[in-house]
Tab-separated table of C-alpha atoms and ligand atoms in Angstrom:
chain	number	residue	atom	x	y	z
A	1	MET	CA	127.353	67.510	90.800
A	2	LYS	CA	123.655	67.358	89.921
A	3	LEU	CA	121.158	66.593	92.682
A	4	ARG	CA	119.547	63.134	92.571
A	5	THR	CA	115.863	63.949	92.519
A	6	VAL	CA	112.380	62.455	92.649
A	7	LEU	CA	109.513	64.742	91.601
A	8	LEU	CA	106.107	64.469	93.231
A	9	PHE	CA	103.736	65.682	90.592
A	10	GLY	CA	99.974	66.159	90.563
A	11	ALA	CA	97.065	68.567	90.952
A	12	PRO	CA	96.351	70.456	94.185
A	13	GLY	CA	94.712	67.956	96.530
A	14	SER	CA	96.303	64.903	94.905
A	15	GLY	CA	98.280	64.167	98.076
A	16	LYS	CA	101.811	65.288	97.197
A	17	GLY	CA	102.353	66.871	100.597
A	18	THR	CA	101.079	63.834	102.525
A	19	GLN	CA	103.330	61.448	100.618
A	20	GLY	CA	106.278	63.866	100.603
A	21	ARG	CA	106.218	64.204	104.393
A	22	ILE	CA	106.253	60.410	104.786
A	23	LEU	CA	109.108	59.963	102.305
A	24	GLY	CA	111.059	62.749	104.009
A	25	ALA	CA	111.035	60.699	107.230
A	26	ILE	CA	112.948	57.858	105.527
A	27	PRO	CA	116.743	58.071	105.888
A	28	GLY	CA	118.289	59.012	102.539
A	29	PHE	CA	115.339	61.166	101.432
A	30	PHE	CA	114.985	64.912	101.882
A	31	HIS	CA	111.542	66.448	101.282
A	32	PHE	CA	111.138	69.980	99.959
A	33	SER	CA	107.589	71.356	99.745
A	34	CYS	CA	107.572	74.647	97.886
A	35	GLY	CA	104.145	75.628	99.235
A	36	GLU	CA	105.193	74.928	102.831
A	37	VAL	CA	108.311	77.045	102.519
A	38	PHE	CA	106.255	79.886	101.024
A	39	ARG	CA	103.736	79.623	103.870
A	40	SER	CA	106.538	79.803	106.434
A	41	LEU	CA	107.575	83.276	105.175
A	42	SER	CA	106.528	86.198	107.301
A	43	PRO	CA	103.971	88.463	105.593
A	44	ASP	CA	106.263	91.330	106.670
A	45	THR	CA	108.876	90.291	104.107
A	46	GLU	CA	108.761	91.304	100.448
A	47	LEU	CA	108.477	87.704	99.207
A	48	GLY	CA	105.929	86.830	101.919
A	49	ARG	CA	103.735	89.669	100.638
A	50	ILE	CA	104.158	88.576	97.015
A	51	PHE	CA	103.247	85.004	97.968
A	52	LEU	CA	99.997	86.077	99.688
A	53	GLN	CA	99.062	88.301	96.786
A	54	TYR	CA	99.398	85.503	94.193
A	55	SER	CA	98.304	82.450	96.188
A	56	SER	CA	95.097	84.130	97.382
A	57	GLN	CA	94.091	84.313	93.703
A	58	GLY	CA	95.103	80.734	92.925
A	59	ARG	CA	98.034	81.970	90.832
A	60	LEU	CA	101.693	80.979	90.763
A	61	VAL	CA	104.322	83.199	92.353
A	62	PRO	CA	106.730	84.540	89.654
A	63	ASP	CA	109.477	82.109	88.659
A	64	GLU	CA	112.711	83.929	89.545
A	65	PRO	CA	111.935	84.595	93.248
A	66	THR	CA	110.495	81.061	93.528
A	67	VAL	CA	113.637	79.391	92.203
A	68	GLU	CA	115.818	81.753	94.264
A	69	LEU	CA	113.891	80.792	97.444
A	70	TRP	CA	114.329	77.122	96.561
A	71	ARG	CA	118.108	77.476	96.085
A	72	ARG	CA	118.487	79.395	99.339
A	73	TYR	CA	116.437	76.886	101.344
A	74	LEU	CA	118.450	73.916	100.015
A	75	ALA	CA	121.765	75.656	100.701
A	76	ASP	CA	120.619	76.465	104.280
A	77	SER	CA	119.452	72.858	104.805
A	78	GLU	CA	122.796	71.563	103.603
A	79	ARG	CA	124.726	73.937	105.866
A	80	ALA	CA	122.556	72.900	108.818
A	81	GLY	CA	123.329	69.231	108.125
A	82	ARG	CA	119.714	68.267	107.315
A	83	TYR	CA	120.314	67.622	103.627
A	84	HIS	CA	123.273	65.630	102.276
A	85	PRO	CA	123.246	65.989	98.479
A	86	GLU	CA	125.944	63.353	97.938
A	87	SER	CA	123.861	60.612	99.573
A	88	ASP	CA	120.241	61.858	99.780
A	89	PHE	CA	117.468	61.776	97.225
A	90	LEU	CA	115.781	65.141	96.966
A	91	VAL	CA	111.978	64.744	96.958
A	92	LEU	CA	110.491	67.835	95.326
A	93	ASP	CA	106.849	68.671	95.906
A	94	GLY	CA	105.354	71.706	94.177
A	95	ILE	CA	108.386	72.673	92.086
A	96	PRO	CA	108.920	72.852	89.107
A	97	ARG	CA	105.394	74.076	88.540
A	98	ASN	CA	105.679	75.344	84.993
A	99	VAL	CA	107.970	74.702	82.039
A	100	ARG	CA	110.068	77.814	82.709
A	101	GLN	CA	110.872	76.574	86.246
A	102	ALA	CA	111.743	73.132	84.847
A	103	GLU	CA	114.192	74.854	82.477
A	104	LEU	CA	115.694	76.953	85.274
A	105	LEU	CA	116.270	73.815	87.384
A	106	ALA	CA	117.480	71.539	84.577
A	107	ASP	CA	121.195	72.244	85.157
A	108	THR	CA	120.878	71.491	88.872
A	109	LEU	CA	118.643	68.401	88.936
A	110	ASP	CA	119.256	64.816	87.926
A	111	VAL	CA	115.610	63.710	87.852
A	112	ARG	CA	115.418	59.922	88.311
A	113	ALA	CA	111.633	59.558	88.668
A	114	VAL	CA	108.505	61.633	88.181
A	115	LEU	CA	105.698	60.296	90.362
A	116	HIS	CA	102.480	61.534	88.801
A	117	LEU	CA	99.599	61.318	91.280
A	118	THR	CA	96.488	61.157	89.138
A	119	CYS	CA	92.849	61.490	90.054
A	120	ALA	CA	90.177	60.879	87.437
A	121	ASP	CA	87.501	62.844	89.292
A	122	PRO	CA	88.297	66.560	89.825
A	123	GLU	CA	85.392	66.821	92.302
A	124	GLN	CA	87.284	64.488	94.629
A	125	LEU	CA	90.196	66.962	94.582
A	126	VAL	CA	87.841	69.843	95.358
A	127	GLN	CA	86.412	67.949	98.337
A	128	ARG	CA	89.869	67.145	99.708
A	129	LEU	CA	90.921	70.803	99.423
A	130	GLN	CA	87.770	71.932	101.214
A	131	ARG	CA	88.443	69.495	104.059
A	132	ARG	CA	92.025	70.724	104.272
A	133	ALA	CA	90.813	74.329	104.470
A	134	LEU	CA	88.976	73.478	107.687
A	135	ARG	CA	91.887	71.526	109.143
A	136	GLU	CA	94.819	73.744	108.246
A	137	ASN	CA	93.214	77.156	108.045
A	138	ARG	CA	94.544	77.785	104.562
A	139	LEU	CA	93.374	80.948	102.830
A	140	ASP	CA	93.816	79.541	99.336
A	141	ASP	CA	91.626	76.520	100.145
A	142	ALA	CA	88.843	78.483	101.797
A	143	HIS	CA	86.937	79.651	98.736
A	144	LEU	CA	85.560	77.398	96.058
A	145	GLU	CA	86.384	79.979	93.388
A	146	VAL	CA	90.086	80.036	94.415
A	147	ILE	CA	90.179	76.225	94.450
A	148	ARG	CA	88.798	76.148	90.916
A	149	ASP	CA	91.357	78.781	89.835
A	150	ARG	CA	94.148	76.622	91.279
A	151	LEU	CA	92.920	73.558	89.402
A	152	ARG	CA	92.763	75.609	86.192
A	153	THR	CA	96.281	76.964	86.802
A	154	TYR	CA	97.447	73.363	87.236
A	155	GLU	CA	95.936	72.245	83.931
A	156	ARG	CA	97.242	75.250	82.019
A	157	GLU	CA	100.734	75.762	83.475
A	158	THR	CA	101.802	72.724	85.481
A	159	ARG	CA	100.569	69.691	83.548
A	160	PRO	CA	102.757	70.574	80.497
A	161	VAL	CA	105.831	70.079	82.752
A	162	LEU	CA	105.279	66.311	82.470
A	163	ASP	CA	106.401	66.351	78.835
A	164	PHE	CA	109.655	68.014	79.862
A	165	TYR	CA	110.829	64.664	81.292
A	166	PRO	CA	111.413	61.420	79.345
A	167	PRO	CA	108.506	58.924	79.386
A	168	ASP	CA	110.655	56.115	80.805
A	169	ILE	CA	111.064	57.902	84.171
A	170	ARG	CA	107.395	58.935	84.472
A	171	HIS	CA	105.108	56.814	86.637
A	172	GLU	CA	101.355	57.188	87.014
A	173	ILE	CA	99.980	56.489	90.470
A	174	ASN	CA	96.299	56.353	91.306
A	175	ALA	CA	95.851	59.116	93.875
A	176	ALA	CA	92.198	58.231	94.494
A	177	GLN	CA	93.336	55.316	96.666
A	178	PRO	CA	93.774	55.617	100.440
A	179	PRO	CA	97.135	57.230	101.383
A	180	ILE	CA	98.654	53.924	102.509
A	181	ALA	CA	97.943	52.300	99.120
A	182	VAL	CA	99.415	55.313	97.303
A	183	LEU	CA	102.486	54.982	99.518
A	184	VAL	CA	102.905	51.280	98.662
A	185	ASP	CA	102.814	52.120	94.931
A	186	ILE	CA	105.398	54.885	95.401
A	187	LEU	CA	107.725	52.710	97.502
A	188	GLN	CA	107.648	49.980	94.867
A	189	ILE	CA	108.977	52.482	92.341
A	190	LEU	CA	111.550	54.054	94.659
A	191	ARG	CA	113.108	50.765	95.790
A	192	ARG	CA	114.057	50.055	92.182
A	193	LEU	CA	115.928	53.363	91.746
B	201	ADP	P1	98.682	73.021	96.267
B	201	ADP	O1	99.554	71.902	95.766
B	201	ADP	O2	97.537	72.574	97.049
B	201	ADP	O3	98.342	74.021	95.182
B	201	ADP	P2	100.936	74.294	97.495
B	201	ADP	O4	101.101	74.327	98.967
B	201	ADP	O5	101.876	73.448	96.718
B	201	ADP	O6	99.461	73.867	97.296
B	201	ADP	O7	101.036	75.775	96.919
B	201	ADP	C1	100.278	76.842	97.423
B	201	ADP	C2	100.527	78.100	96.608
B	201	ADP	O8	101.918	78.479	96.700
B	201	ADP	C3	100.302	77.966	95.106
B	201	ADP	O9	98.956	78.135	94.746
B	201	ADP	C4	101.203	79.080	94.545
B	201	ADP	O10	100.608	80.342	94.661
B	201	ADP	C5	102.399	79.039	95.469
B	201	ADP	N1	103.455	78.151	94.934
B	201	ADP	C6	103.867	76.969	95.469
B	201	ADP	N2	104.861	76.426	94.733
B	201	ADP	C7	105.084	77.285	93.704
B	201	ADP	C8	105.979	77.312	92.591
B	201	ADP	N3	106.865	76.337	92.357
B	201	ADP	N4	105.915	78.363	91.740
B	201	ADP	C9	105.073	79.363	91.934
B	201	ADP	N5	104.197	79.405	92.946
B	201	ADP	C10	104.192	78.399	93.834
């Protein structure tokens, strides 16, 4: 059985995490944030160290350990009774983040919608990330140079993932709106699934 999935897609700062957390609170939706799971790893573990090394430079963690971590986390969530694949939509935020990851996940996922949060003005993204750095004490948001590297990584490696999925399931959502307006747009798409 493939997992019924909705992808939250967009640049760092586009609001994937904010929307994902809200959707994850709705019965029948299970939110997985790849960045959050990485940040929850102890820096004493091998993968925790690898994560810090890459994320502090605005780079992506290598694909195999990333996909392995994802599979393990979902299996644990299912065992713990938090995720019910037969009835829940999986809301993925931050994975797949390049074409190779999309290929690795293709056998497992039945992607029903790709919600592309778009923002015409990259400076707005930079400002949001700088505000988040203050609020959440995130190393990768703290330096302007790392933020710019992350935005470049997004353009180079992540944006091409969009073309991996058929145009009829892709939806553009204006992420420059206030979060509640973004949510309304997303819910209108999800209720039709
Ligand atoms: P943002 O969306 O603001 O970039 P995330 O919390 O999604 O933040 O990710 C933070 C960091 O975690 C990324 O810069 C990257 O180093 C790592 N990361 C998260 N998801 C992935 C992934 N799917 N593949 C590789 N690295 C990832």
